[in-house]
Amino acid sequence: MRKRKDGPAQNRGRKRWPLCGAILAMIVHFPETIAAADVAAAAPDPATVVRELGHGINLADALEAPREGLWGVTLRDDYFAVIEHAGFTTVRLPIRWSAHASPTAPFAVDPAFWQRIDWVVAEAKTHHLHAILDFQNYDELIAHPEQNRERFLAIWRQIAEHYRPEPPTILFELLNEPHHQLDAATWNALVAQAIAVIRPTNPSRPIVVGPVSWNKISALPDLVLPEGDRFLVVTVHYYDPMTFTHQGAPWERTSLTWLGTRWLGTDADRQAVDHDFDQAMAWASSHHRPMLLGEFGTYEKGDIESRQRWTQYVARSAEAHGMAWAYWEFCANFGAYDPVLNQWRAPLLEALQPNG
């Protein structure tokens, strides 16, 4: 999502990623003994990945702020229980790793920050949730890729080593919404390098990767992934039409002129969503990759009836097209949960989890 700048229990008890236990144990603890062909043979098919990720929600405006709490959200342990109880199966965790790593080599991540992320990972596992550790808001990399490449890769090397013992329900996401100076060619090269940094310690870890242009569906044809790596999950984000989903959002220059825009769910409205998801899944099918709708949501200034209609239709269409999804977001300006009243905003929760 084009976020503000600094200064924005269903399937419980299910069987997890269906890897052979013996192979998984060898991969996690002795990756040097596993041939690449053996690792590839253990990869689940895309439909299995989508089914396991299921319905997710983003824990936003907390760990991707320059400092947790600065944007009004501090993660609480009860949030994970609330999310599990509502039937969600995944949490996506936008994290500004770059704000907690040294600016000079070896670019060490702050030990106190490791402890905070370790707590989040432990809470997710306790509550039977997949957790996507997303690298968010590395603005310097997006503006100056070459100058920040070494630091980006060094941070990923540390993340990979640190979370090497974790189960495959803990996923890595290379970078949120590459854009600006991260054009397709630059991004594809960096993707290959980052995956190469992660794989020595995490040969079967699911890694989430999206295209350039803010993870837009239309940019999927420009995304090039290592063909032999079948533990990759492709992500796209969806906020169309922006004049509806981002009306009144202060980081969008003309958003005040969009106030009052409604989404009525007409045939044309629904067909526009379906057409876009048709395009996404045509690409996913042709490349045999699982697809995650990693973000979709509506800013709080829209009327709640339209927000409910849009959210419900986008979620159901994503499911019908064979995508996993993660709503943007839990308890901030797009939030489905009210952290003051400590309760879900019923129209949005019902739109997301009608059987929850």
mmCIF file of C-alpha atoms in Angstrom:
data_model
loop_
_atom_site.group_PDB
_atom_site.id
_atom_site.type_symbol
_atom_site.label_atom_id
_atom_site.label_comp_id
_atom_site.label_asym_id
_atom_site.label_seq_id
_atom_site.Cartn_x
_atom_site.Cartn_y
_atom_site.Cartn_z
ATOM 1 C CA MET A 1 0.000 0.000 0.000
ATOM 2 C CA ARG A 2 1.136 3.548 -0.662
ATOM 3 C CA LYS A 3 1.389 4.353 2.998
ATOM 4 C CA ARG A 4 2.001 7.572 4.833
ATOM 5 C CA LYS A 5 5.562 8.735 5.093
ATOM 6 C CA ASP A 6 7.252 9.211 8.477
ATOM 7 C CA GLY A 7 6.057 12.162 10.514
ATOM 8 C CA PRO A 8 0.216 5.394 8.378
ATOM 9 C CA ALA A 9 -10.685 -20.385 13.901
ATOM 10 C CA GLN A 10 -11.268 -21.991 10.982
ATOM 11 C CA ASN A 11 -8.990 -24.869 9.976
ATOM 12 C CA ARG A 12 -7.707 -24.945 13.561
ATOM 13 C CA GLY A 13 -5.730 -28.082 14.244
ATOM 14 C CA ARG A 14 -5.244 -28.705 10.536
ATOM 15 C CA LYS A 15 -2.197 -30.509 9.231
ATOM 16 C CA ARG A 16 0.524 -28.041 8.285
ATOM 17 C CA TRP A 17 2.676 -27.906 5.177
ATOM 18 C CA PRO A 18 2.585 -31.564 4.066
ATOM 19 C CA LEU A 19 6.283 -32.255 3.869
ATOM 20 C CA CYS A 20 7.588 -35.669 4.768
ATOM 21 C CA GLY A 21 8.711 -35.443 8.385
ATOM 22 C CA ALA A 22 12.058 -37.088 7.803
ATOM 23 C CA ILE A 23 12.881 -34.888 4.820
ATOM 24 C CA LEU A 24 11.782 -31.763 6.664
ATOM 25 C CA ALA A 25 13.961 -32.582 9.657
ATOM 26 C CA MET A 26 16.960 -33.106 7.407
ATOM 27 C CA ILE A 27 16.316 -29.888 5.514
ATOM 28 C CA VAL A 28 15.972 -27.807 8.682
ATOM 29 C CA HIS A 29 18.924 -29.234 10.564
ATOM 30 C CA PHE A 30 21.267 -30.539 7.867
ATOM 31 C CA PRO A 31 20.712 -28.549 4.664
ATOM 32 C CA GLU A 32 24.180 -29.424 3.420
ATOM 33 C CA THR A 33 23.156 -33.091 3.159
ATOM 34 C CA ILE A 34 20.151 -32.457 0.914
ATOM 35 C CA ALA A 35 20.463 -32.371 -2.838
ATOM 36 C CA ALA A 36 18.559 -29.644 -4.668
ATOM 37 C CA ALA A 37 16.408 -32.252 -6.390
ATOM 38 C CA ASP A 38 15.348 -33.692 -3.020
ATOM 39 C CA VAL A 39 14.355 -30.256 -1.757
ATOM 40 C CA ALA A 40 12.344 -29.539 -4.914
ATOM 41 C CA ALA A 41 10.593 -32.883 -4.653
ATOM 42 C CA ALA A 42 9.330 -31.922 -1.180
ATOM 43 C CA ALA A 43 7.686 -28.693 -2.391
ATOM 44 C CA PRO A 44 3.902 -28.561 -1.899
ATOM 45 C CA ASP A 45 1.747 -27.764 -4.903
ATOM 46 C CA PRO A 46 0.359 -24.213 -5.245
ATOM 47 C CA ALA A 47 -3.167 -25.198 -4.195
ATOM 48 C CA THR A 48 -1.836 -26.644 -0.940
ATOM 49 C CA VAL A 49 0.078 -23.455 -0.160
ATOM 50 C CA VAL A 50 -2.996 -21.327 -0.834
ATOM 51 C CA ARG A 51 -5.162 -23.553 1.343
ATOM 52 C CA GLU A 52 -2.686 -23.435 4.228
ATOM 53 C CA LEU A 53 -2.236 -19.648 4.145
ATOM 54 C CA GLY A 54 -5.990 -19.203 3.816
ATOM 55 C CA HIS A 55 -7.362 -15.971 5.271
ATOM 56 C CA GLY A 56 -4.882 -13.511 6.767
ATOM 57 C CA ILE A 57 -4.669 -10.035 8.206
ATOM 58 C CA ASN A 58 -1.863 -7.470 8.332
ATOM 59 C CA LEU A 59 -0.591 -6.281 11.716
ATOM 60 C CA ALA A 60 0.189 -2.858 10.331
ATOM 61 C CA ASP A 61 1.385 0.537 11.577
ATOM 62 C CA ALA A 62 3.365 -1.082 14.395
ATOM 63 C CA LEU A 63 6.660 -2.691 13.415
ATOM 64 C CA GLU A 64 6.953 -0.844 10.106
ATOM 65 C CA ALA A 65 6.930 2.539 11.815
ATOM 66 C CA PRO A 66 10.371 4.033 12.525
ATOM 67 C CA ARG A 67 9.669 3.066 16.128
ATOM 68 C CA GLU A 68 6.844 0.812 17.326
ATOM 69 C CA GLY A 69 4.045 2.940 18.739
ATOM 70 C CA LEU A 70 5.005 6.059 16.771
ATOM 71 C CA TRP A 71 2.079 5.511 14.385
ATOM 72 C CA GLY A 72 -0.371 4.685 17.165
ATOM 73 C CA VAL A 73 -0.135 0.881 17.193
ATOM 74 C CA THR A 74 1.794 -1.280 19.653
ATOM 75 C CA LEU A 75 1.277 -5.016 19.321
ATOM 76 C CA ARG A 76 -0.405 -6.735 22.275
ATOM 77 C CA ASP A 77 -0.426 -10.431 23.075
ATOM 78 C CA ASP A 78 -4.237 -10.531 23.116
ATOM 79 C CA TYR A 79 -4.312 -9.481 19.442
ATOM 80 C CA PHE A 80 -3.092 -12.904 18.358
ATOM 81 C CA ALA A 81 -5.818 -14.705 20.301
ATOM 82 C CA VAL A 82 -8.452 -12.353 18.871
ATOM 83 C CA ILE A 83 -7.211 -13.004 15.333
ATOM 84 C CA GLU A 84 -7.141 -16.769 15.824
ATOM 85 C CA HIS A 85 -10.604 -16.816 17.382
ATOM 86 C CA ALA A 86 -12.021 -14.896 14.392
ATOM 87 C CA GLY A 87 -10.874 -17.712 12.112
ATOM 88 C CA PHE A 88 -7.817 -16.153 10.477
ATOM 89 C CA THR A 89 -4.949 -18.477 9.656
ATOM 90 C CA THR A 90 -2.151 -16.030 8.763
ATOM 91 C CA VAL A 91 -0.712 -12.776 10.032
ATOM 92 C CA ARG A 92 1.424 -10.643 7.765
ATOM 93 C CA LEU A 93 3.956 -8.586 9.707
ATOM 94 C CA PRO A 94 5.229 -5.438 7.990
ATOM 95 C CA ILE A 95 8.628 -4.779 9.594
ATOM 96 C CA ARG A 96 11.022 -1.882 9.047
ATOM 97 C CA TRP A 97 14.163 -3.981 9.523
ATOM 98 C CA SER A 98 16.317 -1.192 8.097
ATOM 99 C CA ALA A 99 15.511 1.084 11.065
ATOM 100 C CA HIS A 100 17.020 -1.462 13.463
ATOM 101 C CA ALA A 101 20.258 -2.385 11.698
ATOM 102 C CA SER A 102 23.626 -0.673 11.783
ATOM 103 C CA PRO A 103 24.258 1.704 8.852
ATOM 104 C CA THR A 104 27.734 0.268 8.348
ATOM 105 C CA ALA A 105 29.067 -3.247 7.752
ATOM 106 C CA PRO A 106 28.315 -5.822 9.002
ATOM 107 C CA PHE A 107 24.901 -4.083 9.305
ATOM 108 C CA ALA A 108 24.042 -5.926 12.525
ATOM 109 C CA VAL A 109 20.416 -6.011 13.629
ATOM 110 C CA ASP A 110 19.805 -4.648 17.136
ATOM 111 C CA PRO A 111 19.551 -7.529 19.666
ATOM 112 C CA ALA A 112 16.589 -5.874 21.390
ATOM 113 C CA PHE A 113 14.729 -5.819 18.085
ATOM 114 C CA TRP A 114 15.421 -9.513 17.549
ATOM 115 C CA GLN A 115 13.749 -10.146 20.913
ATOM 116 C CA ARG A 116 10.677 -8.187 19.859
ATOM 117 C CA ILE A 117 10.295 -10.063 16.563
ATOM 118 C CA ASP A 118 10.980 -13.370 18.329
ATOM 119 C CA TRP A 119 8.061 -12.582 20.643
ATOM 120 C CA VAL A 120 5.806 -11.942 17.639
ATOM 121 C CA VAL A 121 6.874 -15.205 15.991
ATOM 122 C CA ALA A 122 6.252 -17.113 19.233
ATOM 123 C CA GLU A 123 2.777 -15.581 19.625
ATOM 124 C CA ALA A 124 1.883 -16.505 16.048
ATOM 125 C CA LYS A 125 2.944 -20.106 16.602
ATOM 126 C CA THR A 126 1.128 -20.310 19.938
ATOM 127 C CA HIS A 127 -2.073 -19.273 18.204
ATOM 128 C CA HIS A 128 -1.651 -21.582 15.198
ATOM 129 C CA LEU A 129 -1.049 -18.730 12.764
ATOM 130 C CA HIS A 130 1.299 -18.610 9.820
ATOM 131 C CA ALA A 131 3.466 -15.488 10.068
ATOM 132 C CA ILE A 132 4.872 -13.611 7.070
ATOM 133 C CA LEU A 133 7.926 -11.545 8.041
ATOM 134 C CA ASP A 134 7.788 -8.746 5.490
ATOM 135 C CA PHE A 135 10.622 -6.282 4.827
ATOM 136 C CA GLN A 136 8.736 -2.976 4.764
ATOM 137 C CA ASN A 137 9.537 0.691 4.156
ATOM 138 C CA TYR A 138 13.188 0.429 3.154
ATOM 139 C CA ASP A 139 12.885 3.784 1.427
ATOM 140 C CA GLU A 140 16.632 4.165 0.924
ATOM 141 C CA LEU A 141 16.794 0.930 -1.064
ATOM 142 C CA ILE A 142 13.861 1.938 -3.227
ATOM 143 C CA ALA A 143 15.455 5.316 -3.972
ATOM 144 C CA HIS A 144 19.070 4.104 -4.295
ATOM 145 C CA PRO A 145 19.203 0.350 -4.977
ATOM 146 C CA GLU A 146 22.903 0.038 -5.731
ATOM 147 C CA GLN A 147 24.043 2.000 -2.699
ATOM 148 C CA ASN A 148 21.868 -0.115 -0.366
ATOM 149 C CA ARG A 149 22.115 -3.528 -2.017
ATOM 150 C CA GLU A 150 24.878 -4.841 0.262
ATOM 151 C CA ARG A 151 23.029 -3.759 3.408
ATOM 152 C CA PHE A 152 19.719 -5.253 2.215
ATOM 153 C CA LEU A 153 21.355 -8.600 1.502
ATOM 154 C CA ALA A 154 23.278 -8.547 4.783
ATOM 155 C CA ILE A 155 20.088 -7.981 6.758
ATOM 156 C CA TRP A 156 18.401 -10.860 4.931
ATOM 157 C CA ARG A 157 21.385 -13.094 5.657
ATOM 158 C CA GLN A 158 20.927 -12.361 9.363
ATOM 159 C CA ILE A 159 17.150 -12.922 9.250
ATOM 160 C CA ALA A 160 17.672 -16.225 7.455
ATOM 161 C CA GLU A 161 20.246 -17.443 9.959
ATOM 162 C CA HIS A 162 18.245 -16.254 12.965
ATOM 163 C CA TYR A 163 15.025 -18.001 11.914
ATOM 164 C CA ARG A 164 16.650 -21.080 10.432
ATOM 165 C CA PRO A 165 15.185 -23.393 13.154
ATOM 166 C CA GLU A 166 11.609 -22.159 12.686
ATOM 167 C CA PRO A 167 8.944 -24.277 10.980
ATOM 168 C CA PRO A 168 7.764 -23.488 7.441
ATOM 169 C CA THR A 169 4.727 -21.690 8.876
ATOM 170 C CA ILE A 170 7.112 -18.728 9.290
ATOM 171 C CA LEU A 171 7.507 -17.169 5.840
ATOM 172 C CA PHE A 172 9.865 -14.482 4.554
ATOM 173 C CA GLU A 173 8.713 -11.650 2.245
ATOM 174 C CA LEU A 174 11.621 -10.052 0.421
ATOM 175 C CA LEU A 175 10.335 -6.480 0.100
ATOM 176 C CA ASN A 176 7.012 -4.703 0.225
ATOM 177 C CA GLU A 177 5.889 -2.920 -2.958
ATOM 178 C CA PRO A 178 9.112 -2.325 -4.905
ATOM 179 C CA HIS A 179 8.793 0.822 -7.021
ATOM 180 C CA HIS A 180 10.592 4.042 -8.018
ATOM 181 C CA GLN A 181 14.227 3.151 -8.826
ATOM 182 C CA LEU A 182 13.508 -0.548 -8.332
ATOM 183 C CA ASP A 183 12.455 -1.143 -11.921
ATOM 184 C CA ALA A 184 11.798 -4.657 -13.177
ATOM 185 C CA ALA A 185 15.354 -5.429 -14.280
ATOM 186 C CA THR A 186 16.895 -4.099 -11.062
ATOM 187 C CA TRP A 187 14.315 -5.844 -8.911
ATOM 188 C CA ASN A 188 14.604 -9.206 -10.677
ATOM 189 C CA ALA A 189 18.365 -9.180 -10.174
ATOM 190 C CA LEU A 190 17.979 -8.270 -6.493
ATOM 191 C CA VAL A 191 15.341 -10.986 -5.992
ATOM 192 C CA ALA A 192 17.745 -13.616 -7.321
ATOM 193 C CA GLN A 193 20.530 -12.346 -5.059
ATOM 194 C CA ALA A 194 18.336 -12.224 -1.956
ATOM 195 C CA ILE A 195 17.006 -15.731 -2.533
ATOM 196 C CA ALA A 196 20.583 -16.944 -3.006
ATOM 197 C CA VAL A 197 21.465 -15.390 0.377
ATOM 198 C CA ILE A 198 18.532 -17.094 2.132
ATOM 199 C CA ARG A 199 18.646 -20.581 0.616
ATOM 200 C CA PRO A 200 21.901 -21.891 2.182
ATOM 201 C CA THR A 201 20.278 -21.801 5.624
ATOM 202 C CA ASN A 202 16.621 -22.088 4.580
ATOM 203 C CA PRO A 203 16.435 -24.327 1.502
ATOM 204 C CA SER A 204 12.685 -24.929 1.825
ATOM 205 C CA ARG A 205 11.518 -21.767 3.604
ATOM 206 C CA PRO A 206 8.510 -20.269 1.758
ATOM 207 C CA ILE A 207 9.571 -16.881 0.390
ATOM 208 C CA VAL A 208 6.995 -14.321 -0.732
ATOM 209 C CA VAL A 209 7.890 -12.157 -3.745
ATOM 210 C CA GLY A 210 5.849 -9.559 -5.613
ATOM 211 C CA PRO A 211 6.294 -7.547 -8.812
ATOM 212 C CA VAL A 212 7.331 -3.921 -9.169
ATOM 213 C CA SER A 213 4.985 -0.933 -9.403
ATOM 214 C CA TRP A 214 3.699 -1.370 -5.859
ATOM 215 C CA ASN A 215 3.015 -5.105 -6.352
ATOM 216 C CA LYS A 216 0.472 -4.347 -9.053
ATOM 217 C CA ILE A 217 -1.152 -7.184 -10.950
ATOM 218 C CA SER A 218 -0.339 -5.464 -14.226
ATOM 219 C CA ALA A 219 3.391 -5.765 -13.431
ATOM 220 C CA LEU A 220 3.353 -9.561 -13.039
ATOM 221 C CA PRO A 221 4.573 -10.199 -16.612
ATOM 222 C CA ASP A 222 7.792 -8.354 -15.720
ATOM 223 C CA LEU A 223 8.553 -10.547 -12.688
ATOM 224 C CA VAL A 224 11.273 -13.152 -13.256
ATOM 225 C CA LEU A 225 11.834 -15.803 -10.575
ATOM 226 C CA PRO A 226 14.394 -18.619 -10.261
ATOM 227 C CA GLU A 227 12.597 -21.377 -12.143
ATOM 228 C CA GLY A 228 14.033 -24.209 -10.065
ATOM 229 C CA ASP A 229 12.918 -22.734 -6.743
ATOM 230 C CA ARG A 230 9.412 -24.067 -6.068
ATOM 231 C CA PHE A 231 9.152 -22.691 -2.516
ATOM 232 C CA LEU A 232 8.188 -19.214 -3.701
ATOM 233 C CA VAL A 233 4.812 -17.557 -3.135
ATOM 234 C CA VAL A 234 3.896 -14.688 -5.471
ATOM 235 C CA THR A 235 2.036 -11.738 -3.996
ATOM 236 C CA VAL A 236 0.023 -8.876 -5.438
ATOM 237 C CA HIS A 237 -1.780 -5.959 -3.778
ATOM 238 C CA TYR A 238 -5.188 -4.613 -4.731
ATOM 239 C CA TYR A 239 -6.740 -1.219 -3.965
ATOM 240 C CA ASP A 240 -8.754 -0.455 -7.084
ATOM 241 C CA PRO A 241 -10.408 1.915 -7.505
ATOM 242 C CA MET A 242 -8.012 4.110 -5.521
ATOM 243 C CA THR A 243 -10.522 6.966 -5.560
ATOM 244 C CA PHE A 244 -12.739 4.785 -3.378
ATOM 245 C CA THR A 245 -10.274 2.823 -1.221
ATOM 246 C CA HIS A 246 -8.007 5.787 -0.425
ATOM 247 C CA GLN A 247 -10.467 8.662 -0.164
ATOM 248 C CA GLY A 248 -9.255 11.065 2.497
ATOM 249 C CA ALA A 249 -5.924 9.307 3.040
ATOM 250 C CA PRO A 250 -3.477 12.107 3.921
ATOM 251 C CA TRP A 251 -0.513 10.598 2.049
ATOM 252 C CA GLU A 252 -2.445 10.691 -1.260
ATOM 253 C CA ARG A 253 -2.168 14.165 -2.760
ATOM 254 C CA THR A 254 -5.652 14.463 -4.253
ATOM 255 C CA SER A 255 -7.521 12.189 -1.845
ATOM 256 C CA LEU A 256 -9.667 14.949 -0.349
ATOM 257 C CA THR A 257 -11.335 15.389 -3.738
ATOM 258 C CA TRP A 258 -12.318 11.699 -3.597
ATOM 259 C CA LEU A 259 -14.334 12.015 -0.382
ATOM 260 C CA GLY A 260 -17.859 10.697 -0.761
ATOM 261 C CA THR A 261 -16.945 8.099 -3.392
ATOM 262 C CA ARG A 262 -19.058 4.968 -2.968
ATOM 263 C CA TRP A 263 -18.679 1.408 -4.224
ATOM 264 C CA LEU A 264 -22.097 0.055 -5.132
ATOM 265 C CA GLY A 265 -21.083 -3.375 -6.374
ATOM 266 C CA THR A 266 -22.682 -2.974 -9.778
ATOM 267 C CA ASP A 267 -22.083 -5.543 -12.507
ATOM 268 C CA ALA A 268 -19.373 -3.288 -13.912
ATOM 269 C CA ASP A 269 -17.780 -2.885 -10.463
ATOM 270 C CA ARG A 270 -17.639 -6.640 -9.901
ATOM 271 C CA GLN A 271 -16.460 -7.381 -13.415
ATOM 272 C CA ALA A 272 -13.522 -4.989 -12.955
ATOM 273 C CA VAL A 273 -12.351 -6.933 -9.883
ATOM 274 C CA ASP A 274 -12.839 -10.304 -11.599
ATOM 275 C CA HIS A 275 -10.991 -9.149 -14.695
ATOM 276 C CA ASP A 276 -7.973 -8.099 -12.649
ATOM 277 C CA PHE A 277 -7.938 -11.369 -10.716
ATOM 278 C CA ASP A 278 -8.343 -13.309 -13.966
ATOM 279 C CA GLN A 279 -5.120 -11.675 -15.135
ATOM 280 C CA ALA A 280 -3.307 -12.498 -11.892
ATOM 281 C CA MET A 281 -4.317 -16.143 -11.938
ATOM 282 C CA ALA A 282 -3.563 -16.571 -15.624
ATOM 283 C CA TRP A 283 0.008 -15.599 -14.791
ATOM 284 C CA ALA A 284 0.088 -17.803 -11.676
ATOM 285 C CA SER A 285 -1.251 -20.816 -13.553
ATOM 286 C CA SER A 286 1.164 -20.443 -16.425
ATOM 287 C CA HIS A 287 4.092 -20.266 -13.985
ATOM 288 C CA HIS A 288 2.703 -22.861 -11.549
ATOM 289 C CA ARG A 289 3.038 -20.491 -8.581
ATOM 290 C CA PRO A 290 0.756 -20.003 -5.558
ATOM 291 C CA MET A 291 -0.792 -16.530 -5.390
ATOM 292 C CA LEU A 292 -1.281 -14.427 -2.263
ATOM 293 C CA LEU A 293 -3.358 -11.267 -2.297
ATOM 294 C CA GLY A 294 -1.097 -9.728 0.326
ATOM 295 C CA GLU A 295 -2.970 -6.461 0.796
ATOM 296 C CA PHE A 296 -6.452 -5.123 0.085
ATOM 297 C CA GLY A 297 -8.491 -2.729 2.163
ATOM 298 C CA THR A 298 -10.342 0.557 2.451
ATOM 299 C CA TYR A 299 -9.403 3.718 4.329
ATOM 300 C CA GLU A 300 -11.652 4.752 7.211
ATOM 301 C CA LYS A 301 -13.123 7.820 5.468
ATOM 302 C CA GLY A 302 -15.291 5.723 3.143
ATOM 303 C CA ASP A 303 -18.876 4.912 4.125
ATOM 304 C CA ILE A 304 -19.074 1.610 5.967
ATOM 305 C CA GLU A 305 -21.706 0.089 3.682
ATOM 306 C CA SER A 306 -19.504 0.577 0.619
ATOM 307 C CA ARG A 307 -16.449 -0.621 2.510
ATOM 308 C CA GLN A 308 -18.278 -3.783 3.516
ATOM 309 C CA ARG A 309 -19.500 -4.441 -0.041
ATOM 310 C CA TRP A 310 -16.059 -3.906 -1.572
ATOM 311 C CA THR A 311 -14.228 -5.955 1.054
ATOM 312 C CA GLN A 312 -16.650 -8.836 0.791
ATOM 313 C CA TYR A 313 -16.545 -8.941 -2.991
ATOM 314 C CA VAL A 314 -12.762 -8.703 -3.241
ATOM 315 C CA ALA A 315 -12.279 -11.453 -0.638
ATOM 316 C CA ARG A 316 -14.799 -13.814 -2.244
ATOM 317 C CA SER A 317 -13.440 -13.162 -5.726
ATOM 318 C CA ALA A 318 -9.899 -13.842 -4.538
ATOM 319 C CA GLU A 319 -11.014 -17.133 -3.034
ATOM 320 C CA ALA A 320 -12.953 -18.098 -6.157
ATOM 321 C CA HIS A 321 -9.863 -17.412 -8.237
ATOM 322 C CA GLY A 322 -7.691 -19.627 -6.026
ATOM 323 C CA MET A 323 -5.794 -16.995 -4.036
ATOM 324 C CA ALA A 324 -4.917 -16.821 -0.375
ATOM 325 C CA TRP A 325 -5.454 -13.335 1.036
ATOM 326 C CA ALA A 326 -4.405 -10.978 3.850
ATOM 327 C CA TYR A 327 -6.576 -7.960 4.604
ATOM 328 C CA TRP A 328 -4.990 -4.528 5.160
ATOM 329 C CA GLU A 329 -5.275 -4.242 8.100
ATOM 330 C CA PHE A 330 -5.993 -5.085 11.734
ATOM 331 C CA CYS A 331 -6.430 -2.006 13.957
ATOM 332 C CA ALA A 332 -5.273 1.254 12.336
ATOM 333 C CA ASN A 333 -6.857 3.502 9.679
ATOM 334 C CA PHE A 334 -8.033 0.614 7.489
ATOM 335 C CA GLY A 335 -8.653 -1.589 10.480
ATOM 336 C CA ALA A 336 -11.242 -4.314 10.880
ATOM 337 C CA TYR A 337 -10.709 -4.199 14.664
ATOM 338 C CA ASP A 338 -11.318 -1.304 17.068
ATOM 339 C CA PRO A 339 -8.439 -1.246 19.597
ATOM 340 C CA VAL A 340 -10.246 1.256 21.838
ATOM 341 C CA LEU A 341 -13.460 -0.736 22.185
ATOM 342 C CA ASN A 342 -11.520 -4.014 21.905
ATOM 343 C CA GLN A 343 -13.944 -5.440 19.396
ATOM 344 C CA TRP A 344 -14.186 -6.182 15.693
ATOM 345 C CA ARG A 345 -15.901 -3.709 13.412
ATOM 346 C CA ALA A 346 -18.729 -6.084 12.613
ATOM 347 C CA PRO A 347 -19.405 -5.089 8.980
ATOM 348 C CA LEU A 348 -15.764 -5.603 8.014
ATOM 349 C CA LEU A 349 -15.303 -8.832 9.956
ATOM 350 C CA GLU A 350 -18.512 -10.217 8.436
ATOM 351 C CA ALA A 351 -17.266 -9.251 4.994
ATOM 352 C CA LEU A 352 -13.989 -11.069 5.572
ATOM 353 C CA GLN A 353 -15.135 -14.055 7.614
ATOM 354 C CA PRO A 354 -18.835 -14.705 6.939
ATOM 355 C CA ASN A 355 -18.519 -18.165 8.490
ATOM 356 C CA GLY A 356 -16.136 -17.143 11.276
#
